[in-house]
Coordinates of C-alpha atoms in Angstrom, one line a residue:
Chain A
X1 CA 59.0 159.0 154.8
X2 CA 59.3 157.0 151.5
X3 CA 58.3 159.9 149.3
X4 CA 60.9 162.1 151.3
X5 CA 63.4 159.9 151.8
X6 CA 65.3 156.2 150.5
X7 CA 67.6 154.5 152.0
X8 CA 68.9 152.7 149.5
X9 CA 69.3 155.9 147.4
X10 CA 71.2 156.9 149.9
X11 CA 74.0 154.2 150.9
X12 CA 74.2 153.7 147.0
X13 CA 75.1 157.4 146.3
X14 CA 77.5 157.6 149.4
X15 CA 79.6 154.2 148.1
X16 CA 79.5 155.9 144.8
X17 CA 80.7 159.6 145.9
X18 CA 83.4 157.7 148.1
X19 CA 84.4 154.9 145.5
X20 CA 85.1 157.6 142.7
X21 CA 88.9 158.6 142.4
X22 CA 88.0 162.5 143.0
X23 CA 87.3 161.1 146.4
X24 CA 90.6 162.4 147.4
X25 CA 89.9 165.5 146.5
X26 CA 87.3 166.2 149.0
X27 CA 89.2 166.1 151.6
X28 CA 92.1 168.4 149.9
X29 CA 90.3 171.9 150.8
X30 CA 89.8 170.8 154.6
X31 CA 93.9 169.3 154.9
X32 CA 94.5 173.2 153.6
X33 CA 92.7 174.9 156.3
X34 CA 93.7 172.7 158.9
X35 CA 97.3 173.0 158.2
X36 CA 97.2 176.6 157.5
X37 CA 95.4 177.1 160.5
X38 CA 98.3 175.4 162.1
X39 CA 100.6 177.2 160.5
X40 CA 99.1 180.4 161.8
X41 CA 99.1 179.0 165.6
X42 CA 102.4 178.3 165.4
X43 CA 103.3 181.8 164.1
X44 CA 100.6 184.4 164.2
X45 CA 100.6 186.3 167.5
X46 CA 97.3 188.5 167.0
X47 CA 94.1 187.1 168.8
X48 CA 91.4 188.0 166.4
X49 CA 93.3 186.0 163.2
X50 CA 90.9 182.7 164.2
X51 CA 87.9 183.8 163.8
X52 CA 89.0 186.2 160.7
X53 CA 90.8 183.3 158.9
X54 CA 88.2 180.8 159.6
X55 CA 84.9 183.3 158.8
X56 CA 86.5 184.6 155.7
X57 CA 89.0 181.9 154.5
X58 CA 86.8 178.8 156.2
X59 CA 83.3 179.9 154.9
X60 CA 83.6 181.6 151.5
X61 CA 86.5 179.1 150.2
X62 CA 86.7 175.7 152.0
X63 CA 83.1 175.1 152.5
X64 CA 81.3 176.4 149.0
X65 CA 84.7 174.2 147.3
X66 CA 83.7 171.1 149.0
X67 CA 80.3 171.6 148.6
X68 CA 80.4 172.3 145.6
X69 CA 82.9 169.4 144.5
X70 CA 80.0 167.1 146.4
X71 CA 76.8 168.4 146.0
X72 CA 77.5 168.7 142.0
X73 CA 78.5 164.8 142.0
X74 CA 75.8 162.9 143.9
X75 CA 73.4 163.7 141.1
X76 CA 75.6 165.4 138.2
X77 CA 78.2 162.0 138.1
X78 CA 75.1 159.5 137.3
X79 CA 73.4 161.9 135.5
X80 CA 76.9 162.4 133.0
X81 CA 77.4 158.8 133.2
X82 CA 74.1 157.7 132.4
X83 CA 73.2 155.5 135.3
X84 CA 70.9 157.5 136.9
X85 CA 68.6 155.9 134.4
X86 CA 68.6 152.5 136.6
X87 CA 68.0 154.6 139.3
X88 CA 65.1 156.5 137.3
X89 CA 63.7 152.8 136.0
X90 CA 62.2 152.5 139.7
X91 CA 58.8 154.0 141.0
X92 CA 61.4 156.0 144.0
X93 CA 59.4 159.8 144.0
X94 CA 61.7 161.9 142.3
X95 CA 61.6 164.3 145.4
X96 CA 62.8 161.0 147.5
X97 CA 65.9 160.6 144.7
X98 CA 66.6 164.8 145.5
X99 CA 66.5 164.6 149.2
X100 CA 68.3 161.2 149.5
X101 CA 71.4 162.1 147.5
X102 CA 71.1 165.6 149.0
X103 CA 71.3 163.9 152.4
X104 CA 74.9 162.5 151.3
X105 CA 76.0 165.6 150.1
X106 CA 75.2 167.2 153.6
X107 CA 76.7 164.4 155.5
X108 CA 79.7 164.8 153.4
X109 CA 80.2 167.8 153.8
X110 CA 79.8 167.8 157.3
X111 CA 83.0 165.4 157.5
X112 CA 85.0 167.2 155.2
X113 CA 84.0 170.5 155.6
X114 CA 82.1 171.7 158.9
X115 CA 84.1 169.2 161.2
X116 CA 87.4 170.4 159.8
X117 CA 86.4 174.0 159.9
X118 CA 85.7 173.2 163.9
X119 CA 88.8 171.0 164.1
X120 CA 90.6 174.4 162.6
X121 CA 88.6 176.4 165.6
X122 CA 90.2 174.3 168.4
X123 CA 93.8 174.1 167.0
X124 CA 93.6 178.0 167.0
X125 CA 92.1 178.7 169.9
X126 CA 93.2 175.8 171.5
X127 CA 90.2 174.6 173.0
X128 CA 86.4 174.0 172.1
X129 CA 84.3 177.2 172.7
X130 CA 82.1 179.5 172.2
X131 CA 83.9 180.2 168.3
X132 CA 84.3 176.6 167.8
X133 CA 80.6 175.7 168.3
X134 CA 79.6 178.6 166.0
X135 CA 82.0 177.7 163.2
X136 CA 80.3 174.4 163.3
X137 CA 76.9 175.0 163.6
X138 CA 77.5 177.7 160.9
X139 CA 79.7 175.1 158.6
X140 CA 76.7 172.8 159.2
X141 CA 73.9 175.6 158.0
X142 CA 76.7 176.3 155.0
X143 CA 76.5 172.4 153.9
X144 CA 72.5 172.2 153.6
X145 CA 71.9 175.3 151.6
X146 CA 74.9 175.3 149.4
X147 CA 73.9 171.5 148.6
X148 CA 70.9 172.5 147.4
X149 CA 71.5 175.0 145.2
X150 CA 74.1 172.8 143.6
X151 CA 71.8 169.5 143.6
X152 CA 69.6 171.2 142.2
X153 CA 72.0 172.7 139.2
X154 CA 72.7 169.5 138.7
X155 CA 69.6 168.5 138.2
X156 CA 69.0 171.8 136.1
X157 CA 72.0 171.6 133.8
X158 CA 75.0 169.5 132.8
X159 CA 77.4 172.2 133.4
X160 CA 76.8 172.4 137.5
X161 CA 80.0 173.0 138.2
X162 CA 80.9 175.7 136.1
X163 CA 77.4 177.4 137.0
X164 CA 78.3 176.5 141.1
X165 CA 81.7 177.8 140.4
X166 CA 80.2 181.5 139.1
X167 CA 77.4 181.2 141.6
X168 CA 80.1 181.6 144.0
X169 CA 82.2 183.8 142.6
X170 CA 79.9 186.4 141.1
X171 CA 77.1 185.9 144.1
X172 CA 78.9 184.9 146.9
X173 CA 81.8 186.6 146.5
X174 CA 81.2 189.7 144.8
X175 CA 77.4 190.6 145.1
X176 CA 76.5 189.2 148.9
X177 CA 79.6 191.8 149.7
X178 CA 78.6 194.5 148.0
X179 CA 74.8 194.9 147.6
X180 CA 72.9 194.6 151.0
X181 CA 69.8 193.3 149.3
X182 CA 71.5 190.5 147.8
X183 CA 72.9 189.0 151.5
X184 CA 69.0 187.9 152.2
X185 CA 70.1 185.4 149.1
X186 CA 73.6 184.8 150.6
X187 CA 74.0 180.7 151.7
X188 CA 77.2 182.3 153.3
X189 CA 75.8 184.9 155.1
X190 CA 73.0 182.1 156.3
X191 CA 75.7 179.9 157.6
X192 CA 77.8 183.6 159.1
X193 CA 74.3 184.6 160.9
X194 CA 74.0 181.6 162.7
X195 CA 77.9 180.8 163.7
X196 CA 77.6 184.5 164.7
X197 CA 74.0 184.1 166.8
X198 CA 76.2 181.3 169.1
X199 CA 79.7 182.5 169.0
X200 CA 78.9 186.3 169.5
X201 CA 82.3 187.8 167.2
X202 CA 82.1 190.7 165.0
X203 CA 85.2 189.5 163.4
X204 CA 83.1 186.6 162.0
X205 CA 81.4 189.7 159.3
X206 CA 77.5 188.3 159.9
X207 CA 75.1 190.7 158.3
X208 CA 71.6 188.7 158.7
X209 CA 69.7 188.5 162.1
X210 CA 69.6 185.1 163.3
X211 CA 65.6 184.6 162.3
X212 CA 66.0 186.2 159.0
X213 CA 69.1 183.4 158.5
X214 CA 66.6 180.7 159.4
X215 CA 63.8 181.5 157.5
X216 CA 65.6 182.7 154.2
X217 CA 68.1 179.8 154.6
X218 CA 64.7 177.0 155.3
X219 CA 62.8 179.2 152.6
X220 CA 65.9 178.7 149.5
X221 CA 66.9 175.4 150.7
X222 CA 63.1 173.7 150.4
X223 CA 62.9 175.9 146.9
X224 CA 66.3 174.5 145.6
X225 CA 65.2 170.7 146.5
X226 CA 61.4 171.2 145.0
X227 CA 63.3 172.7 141.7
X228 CA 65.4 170.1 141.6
X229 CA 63.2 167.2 142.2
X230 CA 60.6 168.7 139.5
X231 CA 63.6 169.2 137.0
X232 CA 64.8 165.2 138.0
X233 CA 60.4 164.3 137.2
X234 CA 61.0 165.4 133.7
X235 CA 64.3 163.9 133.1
X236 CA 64.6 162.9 129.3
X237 CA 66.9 160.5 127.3
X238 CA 67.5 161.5 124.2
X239 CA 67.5 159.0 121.2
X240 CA 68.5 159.4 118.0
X241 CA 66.8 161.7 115.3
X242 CA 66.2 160.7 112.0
Chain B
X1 CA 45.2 142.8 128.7
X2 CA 48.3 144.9 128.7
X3 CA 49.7 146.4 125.8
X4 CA 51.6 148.8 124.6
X5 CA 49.7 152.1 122.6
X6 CA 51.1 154.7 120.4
X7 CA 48.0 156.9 118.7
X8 CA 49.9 159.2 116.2
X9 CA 53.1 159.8 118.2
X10 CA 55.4 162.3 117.1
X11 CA 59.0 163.2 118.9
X12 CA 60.4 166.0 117.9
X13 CA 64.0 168.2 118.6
X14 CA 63.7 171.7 117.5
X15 CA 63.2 171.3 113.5
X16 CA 64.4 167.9 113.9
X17 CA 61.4 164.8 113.8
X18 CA 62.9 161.6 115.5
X19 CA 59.6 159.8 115.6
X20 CA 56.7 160.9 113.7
X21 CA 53.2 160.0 113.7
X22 CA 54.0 156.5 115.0
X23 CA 50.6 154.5 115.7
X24 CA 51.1 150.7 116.8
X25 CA 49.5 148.8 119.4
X26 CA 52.1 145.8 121.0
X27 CA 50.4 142.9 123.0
X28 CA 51.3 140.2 124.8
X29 CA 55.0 137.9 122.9
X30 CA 57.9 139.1 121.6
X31 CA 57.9 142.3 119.3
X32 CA 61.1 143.2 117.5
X33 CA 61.6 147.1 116.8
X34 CA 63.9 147.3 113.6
X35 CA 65.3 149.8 111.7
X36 CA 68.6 151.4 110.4
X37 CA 70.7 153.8 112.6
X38 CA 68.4 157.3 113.0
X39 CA 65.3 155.9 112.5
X40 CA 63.7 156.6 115.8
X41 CA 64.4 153.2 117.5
X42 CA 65.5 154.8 120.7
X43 CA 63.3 157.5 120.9
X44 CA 60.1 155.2 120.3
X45 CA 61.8 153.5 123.3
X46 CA 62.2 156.4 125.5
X47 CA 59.0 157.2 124.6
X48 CA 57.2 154.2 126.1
X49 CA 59.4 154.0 129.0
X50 CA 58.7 157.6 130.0
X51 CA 62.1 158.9 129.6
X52 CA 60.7 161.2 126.7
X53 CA 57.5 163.0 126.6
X54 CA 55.3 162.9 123.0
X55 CA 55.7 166.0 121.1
X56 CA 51.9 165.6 119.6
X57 CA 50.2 162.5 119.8
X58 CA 49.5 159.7 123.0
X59 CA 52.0 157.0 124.5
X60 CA 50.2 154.5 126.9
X61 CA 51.5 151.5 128.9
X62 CA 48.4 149.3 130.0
X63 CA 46.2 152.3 129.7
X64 CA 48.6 154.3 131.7
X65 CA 50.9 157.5 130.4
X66 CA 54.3 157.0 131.2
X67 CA 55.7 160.5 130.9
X68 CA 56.2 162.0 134.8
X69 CA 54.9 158.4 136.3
X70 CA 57.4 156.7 137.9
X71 CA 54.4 154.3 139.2
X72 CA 54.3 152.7 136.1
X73 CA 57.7 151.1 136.9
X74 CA 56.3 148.4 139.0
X75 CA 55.0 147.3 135.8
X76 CA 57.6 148.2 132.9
X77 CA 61.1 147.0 133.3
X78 CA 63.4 149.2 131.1
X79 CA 67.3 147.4 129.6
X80 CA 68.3 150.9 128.6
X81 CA 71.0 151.0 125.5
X82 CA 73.9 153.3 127.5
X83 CA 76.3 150.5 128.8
X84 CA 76.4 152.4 132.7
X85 CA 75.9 150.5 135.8
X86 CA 76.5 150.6 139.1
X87 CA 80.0 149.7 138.3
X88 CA 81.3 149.4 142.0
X89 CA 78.5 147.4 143.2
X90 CA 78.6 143.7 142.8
X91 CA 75.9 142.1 140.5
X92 CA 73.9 140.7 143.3
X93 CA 73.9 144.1 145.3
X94 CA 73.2 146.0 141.9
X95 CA 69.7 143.6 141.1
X96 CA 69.1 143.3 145.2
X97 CA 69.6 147.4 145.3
X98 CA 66.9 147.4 142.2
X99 CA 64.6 145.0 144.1
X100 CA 64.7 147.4 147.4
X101 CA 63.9 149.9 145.1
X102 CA 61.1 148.1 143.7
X103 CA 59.6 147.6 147.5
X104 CA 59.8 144.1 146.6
X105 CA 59.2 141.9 150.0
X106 CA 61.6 139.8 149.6
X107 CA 64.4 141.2 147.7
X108 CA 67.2 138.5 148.1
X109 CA 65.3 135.7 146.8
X110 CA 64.0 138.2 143.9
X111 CA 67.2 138.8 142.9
X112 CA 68.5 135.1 143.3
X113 CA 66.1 134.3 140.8
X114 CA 66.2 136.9 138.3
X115 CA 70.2 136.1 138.8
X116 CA 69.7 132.8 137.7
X117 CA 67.3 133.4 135.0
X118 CA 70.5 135.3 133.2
X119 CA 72.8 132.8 134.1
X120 CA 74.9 135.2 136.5
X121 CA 74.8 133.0 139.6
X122 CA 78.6 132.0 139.3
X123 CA 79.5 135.7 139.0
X124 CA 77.2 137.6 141.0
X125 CA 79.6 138.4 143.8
X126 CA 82.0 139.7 141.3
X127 CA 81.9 143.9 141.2
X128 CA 80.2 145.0 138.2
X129 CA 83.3 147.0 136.6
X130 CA 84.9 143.4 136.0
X131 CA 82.1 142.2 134.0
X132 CA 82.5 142.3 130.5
X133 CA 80.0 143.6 128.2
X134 CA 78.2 141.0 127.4
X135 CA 78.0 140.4 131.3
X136 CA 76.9 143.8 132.2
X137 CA 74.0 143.2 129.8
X138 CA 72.8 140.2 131.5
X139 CA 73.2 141.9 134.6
X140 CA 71.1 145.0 133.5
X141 CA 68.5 142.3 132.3
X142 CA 68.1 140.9 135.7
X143 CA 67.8 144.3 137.2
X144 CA 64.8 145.0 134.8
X145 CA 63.3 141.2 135.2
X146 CA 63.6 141.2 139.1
X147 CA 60.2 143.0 139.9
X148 CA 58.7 140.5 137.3
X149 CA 57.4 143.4 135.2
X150 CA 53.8 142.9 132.9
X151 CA 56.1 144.7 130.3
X152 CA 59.9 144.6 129.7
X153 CA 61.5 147.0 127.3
X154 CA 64.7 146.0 125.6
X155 CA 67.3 149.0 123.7
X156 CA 70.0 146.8 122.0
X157 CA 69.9 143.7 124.5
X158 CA 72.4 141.4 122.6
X159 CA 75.0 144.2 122.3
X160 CA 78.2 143.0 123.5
X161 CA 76.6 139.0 124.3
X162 CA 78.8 136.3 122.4
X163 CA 76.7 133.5 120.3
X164 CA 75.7 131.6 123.2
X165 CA 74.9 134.2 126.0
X166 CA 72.7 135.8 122.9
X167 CA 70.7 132.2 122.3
X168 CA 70.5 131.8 126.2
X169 CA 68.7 135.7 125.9
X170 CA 66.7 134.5 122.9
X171 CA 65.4 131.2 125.3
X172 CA 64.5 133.9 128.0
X173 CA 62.4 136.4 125.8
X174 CA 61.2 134.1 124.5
X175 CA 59.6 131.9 127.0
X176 CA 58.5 135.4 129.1
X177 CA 56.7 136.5 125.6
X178 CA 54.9 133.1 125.6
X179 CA 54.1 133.4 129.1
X180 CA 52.2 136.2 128.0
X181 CA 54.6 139.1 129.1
X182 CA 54.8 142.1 126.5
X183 CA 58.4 142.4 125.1
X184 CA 59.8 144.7 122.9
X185 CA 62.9 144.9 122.1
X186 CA 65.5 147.0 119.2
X187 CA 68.0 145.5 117.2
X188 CA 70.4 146.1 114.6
X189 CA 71.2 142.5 114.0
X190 CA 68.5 141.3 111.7
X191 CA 68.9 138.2 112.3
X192 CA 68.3 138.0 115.8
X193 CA 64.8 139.8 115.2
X194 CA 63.9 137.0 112.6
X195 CA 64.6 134.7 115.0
X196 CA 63.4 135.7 118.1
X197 CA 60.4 137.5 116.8
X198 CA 57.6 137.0 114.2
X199 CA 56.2 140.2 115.0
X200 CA 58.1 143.2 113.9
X201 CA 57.6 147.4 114.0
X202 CA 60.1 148.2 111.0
X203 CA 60.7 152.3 111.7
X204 CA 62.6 154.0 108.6
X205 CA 63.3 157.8 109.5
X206 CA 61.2 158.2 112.2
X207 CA 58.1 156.8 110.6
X208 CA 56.7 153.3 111.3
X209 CA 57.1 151.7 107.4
X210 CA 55.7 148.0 108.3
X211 CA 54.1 146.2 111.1
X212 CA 53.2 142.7 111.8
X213 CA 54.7 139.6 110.8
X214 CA 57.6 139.8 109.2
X215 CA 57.4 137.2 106.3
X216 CA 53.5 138.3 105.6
X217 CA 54.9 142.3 105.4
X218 CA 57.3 140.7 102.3
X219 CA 54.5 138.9 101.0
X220 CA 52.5 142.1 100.9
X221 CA 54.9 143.8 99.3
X222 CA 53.3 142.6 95.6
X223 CA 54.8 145.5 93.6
X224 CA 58.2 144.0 94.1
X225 CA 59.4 140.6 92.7
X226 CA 59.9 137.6 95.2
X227 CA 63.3 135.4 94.6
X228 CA 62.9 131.3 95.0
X229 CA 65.7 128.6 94.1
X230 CA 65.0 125.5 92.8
X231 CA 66.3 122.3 92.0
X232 CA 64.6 119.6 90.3
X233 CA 65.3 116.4 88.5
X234 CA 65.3 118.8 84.7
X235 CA 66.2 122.4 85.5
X236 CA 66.3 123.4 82.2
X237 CA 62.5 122.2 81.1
X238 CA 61.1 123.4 84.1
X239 CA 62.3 126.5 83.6
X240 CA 60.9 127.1 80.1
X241 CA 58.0 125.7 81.8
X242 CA 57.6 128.3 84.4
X243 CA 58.7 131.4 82.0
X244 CA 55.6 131.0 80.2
X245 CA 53.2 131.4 83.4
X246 CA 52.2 135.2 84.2
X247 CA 52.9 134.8 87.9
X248 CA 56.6 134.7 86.9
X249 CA 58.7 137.5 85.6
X250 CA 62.2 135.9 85.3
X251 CA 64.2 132.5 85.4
X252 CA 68.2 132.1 85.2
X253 CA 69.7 129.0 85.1
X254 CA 72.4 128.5 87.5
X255 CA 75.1 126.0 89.0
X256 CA 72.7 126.0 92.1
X257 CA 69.5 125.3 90.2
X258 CA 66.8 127.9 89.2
X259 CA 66.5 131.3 90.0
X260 CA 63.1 132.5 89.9
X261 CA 61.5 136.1 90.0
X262 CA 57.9 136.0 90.8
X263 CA 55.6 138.8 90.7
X264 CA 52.8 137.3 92.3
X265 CA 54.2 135.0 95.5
X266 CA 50.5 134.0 96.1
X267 CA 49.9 132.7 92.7
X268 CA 53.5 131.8 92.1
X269 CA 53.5 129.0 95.6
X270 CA 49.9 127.7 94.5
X271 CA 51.3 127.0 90.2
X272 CA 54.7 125.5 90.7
X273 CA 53.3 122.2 92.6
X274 CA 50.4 121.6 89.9
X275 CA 53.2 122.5 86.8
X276 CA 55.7 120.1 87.8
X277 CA 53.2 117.4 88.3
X278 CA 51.7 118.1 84.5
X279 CA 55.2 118.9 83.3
X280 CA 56.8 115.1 85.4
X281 CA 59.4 117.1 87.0
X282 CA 60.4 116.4 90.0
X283 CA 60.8 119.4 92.9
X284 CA 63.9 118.9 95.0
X285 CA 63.9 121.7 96.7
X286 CA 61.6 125.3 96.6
X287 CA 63.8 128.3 98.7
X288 CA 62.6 131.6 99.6
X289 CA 65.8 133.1 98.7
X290 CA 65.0 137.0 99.9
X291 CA 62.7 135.9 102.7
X292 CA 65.3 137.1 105.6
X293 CA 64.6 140.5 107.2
X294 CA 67.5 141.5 105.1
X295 CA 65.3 141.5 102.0
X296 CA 62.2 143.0 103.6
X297 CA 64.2 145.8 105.4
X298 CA 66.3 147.0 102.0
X299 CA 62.5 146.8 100.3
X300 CA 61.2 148.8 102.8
X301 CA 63.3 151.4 102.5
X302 CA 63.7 151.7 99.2
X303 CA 59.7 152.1 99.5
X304 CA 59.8 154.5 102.0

């Protein structure tokens, strides 16, 4: 468990995501969705808008944002600042760092983005169901692979966010859309696959089996966090050069 | 016995050399690693610590490579230069959150201690971000003591200290080099490194230009002249006196008493008690006056 996992990693990375001022931004994508989902109760008459707004609008903006604006700073914000090195000054497996402060970017974005996305779900259908479930399951799939792939770019490269913020507009959005081949390396058509599998609605646009979702969704997320924790092993400091 | 082994290490960035070809061996007391902004300082550092892999050459800590082996932590603690903490932890959860780290069994009364040894007790409830800098040093110092580490590695630790947080540091190197810790440390103040330390690596652009102790690297240093001052009861005579001996290559009579340039500090120290007891002068007082690491840094340098 040790070389997997620390605890200490991990409440010390959650106080410091929380504690930073961008803190309030985490919960600014999810306030959105809830309130336009209100919004659209309160106005929309057609039945299918739910699980439209929340497949489309829920799971290619709100949940890649906030995991993005997370899963970039448990690693990236120490790493910019430098105090990952105290961190780094310990014998903690490297792999134990990546999976610890991954674990707070999933948890995260659990609470501000797959519990929102459900909370969304029951304001517009007005009740928990078979949708509802499915949004969150799915939400939940969308925050371990998207944290990942951006742990690891922030273990890869200073620049995570700008690279996450491509990632998901170039892959995401543009490729996983157009090019079937590319959806077997979708993390949003993962997390569409598997709020489809339980909430059985075309309107949700899944285009993955349920199994293939699993596997290629297990298959990127363990390849992300190995990357990452091999990248964090050869982490350098750079002195001054004569 | 731990120590400390570089065999011909090189650093390098692209055509840049930060280190090169850097072979020292550091044992047991207090080492001092000096030398002027660029000169490789950090990067030696890094190096040891295994935030830095050689380029060419072999870095080992107690027979162990550091590079990729975070292991070696439960023997090396690492005061890194960057002034980042924790800054939203207080200074006892920072060193206790280090000590859980460490596995440490008891991790409260490890951290009490190494609290106490840098005189943080009265503020180690206080969150780090009101520490001031000197503070935060201390603080990173007990983090890197608390696992009670065979070797402790030091990048700038008297940055930001005021006089007597910096002779309360000096105390604590000290005594865990004589209790036969290995400690090296960097630092721009040369003073500090003359006092703390009589064993010095002197790096000048990347390349290790003296080692050893400090005053015997000036004495070695023949091909330059060594400065003395002296008074005595006749100035003048003994002056005349000493012009005349090979071993000395100028005098200048001053308000302070006489400036001497010897060539030769051996021969020089040996003559001038048998010359003023033939000439019935009597010494006052006999100064090394270029014998601070000020002097033995601008020599090496201009040598290098």
């Amino acid at each position: 468990m040790t070389r997997l996992f620390n605890p200490v990693v991990f409440l010390v990375t959650l106080r410091a995501t929380l504690g930073r001022r961008q803190a309030l931004l985490l919960a600014l994508p999810a306030l959105i969705l809830i309130g336009v989902a209100a919004l659209l109760t309160a106005t929309a008459h057609s039945p299918v808008w739910p699980p439209e707004f929340l497949g489309v609008f829920g799971f290619t903006v709100v949940l890649p944002l906030t995991a993005l604006i997370i899963g970039t700073s448990v690693l990236g914000a120490e790493i910019d600042d430098g105090s990952v090195v105290h961190l780094l000054a310990t014998p903690v497996p490297r792999l134990a760092v990546t999976v610890s402060k991954f674990s707070v970017a999933v948890v995260l974005t659990v609470v501000f983005g797959a519990v929102p996305e459900y909370l969304a779900g029951v304001i517009a259908t007005g009740a928990t169901s078979r949708l509802t479930l499915g949004l969150l399951a799915g939400a939940a799939v969308a925050a371990v692979v998207y944290n990942a792939l951006f742990v690891m770019l922030s273990a890869l490269t200073t620049r995570a966010i700008a690279f996450g913020l491509l990632y998901l507009l170039v892959w995401e959005g543009l490729l996983a859309n157009l090019v079937a081949g590319a959806r077997l390396l979708s993390a949003g058509q993962y997390s569409l696959s598997v709020a489809n599998a339980i909430a059985h609605n075309s309107s949700l646009n899944a285009h993955l089996t349920l199994g293939t979702a699993a596997v290629m969704g297990c298959v990127v997320t363990v390849a992300a966090l190995a990357l990452g924790a091999r990248r964090l092993s050869k982490f350098s400091l750079k002195g001054e050069a004569a | 016995m731990t120590s400390v082994e570089l065999r011909g290490a090189s650093r390098w960035y692209g055509s840049v050399v930060a280190v090169n070809d850097v072979t020292m061996t550091i044992g047991p007391g207090v080492t001092g690693l000096l030398g002027p902004n660029g000169a490789g300082k950090s990067t030696l550092i890094h190096l040891i610590s295994g935030f830095l892999a050689p380029s060419r050459g072999e870095v080992t800590v107690s027979g162990e490579h550091p590079w990729r082996n975070p292991d070696l932590f439960r023997r090396l603690g690492l005061v890194p230069e960057r002034d980042s903490v924790y800054a939203f932890l207080t200074g006892s959860e920072f060193v206790a959150a280090t000590a859980r780290l460490h596995r440490l069994r008891d991790p409260r009364s490890a951290s009490r201690r190494a609290i106490e040894m840098v005189e943080m007790t009265a503020a180690a409830d206080r969150k780090i971000s009101t520490y001031s800098k000197g503070m935060r040093q201390r603080i990173k110092v007990a983090a890197a003591l608390v696992h009670d580490p065979e070797v402790i590695v030091l990048d700038e630790p008297f940055n930001g200290m005021d006089p007597r947080q910096r002779l309360h540091m000096m105390d604590l190197l000290h005594a865990e080099g004589t209790a036969g810790r290995v400690i090296l440390f960097s630092s721009h103040i040369l003073e500090e490194v003359e006092r703390l330390s009589g064993t010095i690596q002197v790096l000048v652009g990347g390349r290790l230009a003296a080692s050893g102790d400090f005053r015997a690297i000036r004495r070695l240093m023949t091909a330059r002249p060594h400065m003395f001052l002296l008074r005595s009861s006749d100035d003048r005579r003994l002056g005349a006196a000493l012009i005349g001996r090979p071993s000395v290559t100028g005098v200048e009579l001053g308000t302070r008493g006489l400036s001497v340039q010897a060539s030769d500090y051996g021969a020089f120290t040996r003559e001038i008690a048998a010359l003023t007891r033939d000439e019935g002068i009597r010494l006052q007082e006999l100064l090394p006056a270029d014998e601070s690491l000020d002097a033995v840094f601008s020599y090496l340098l201009a040598a290098s």
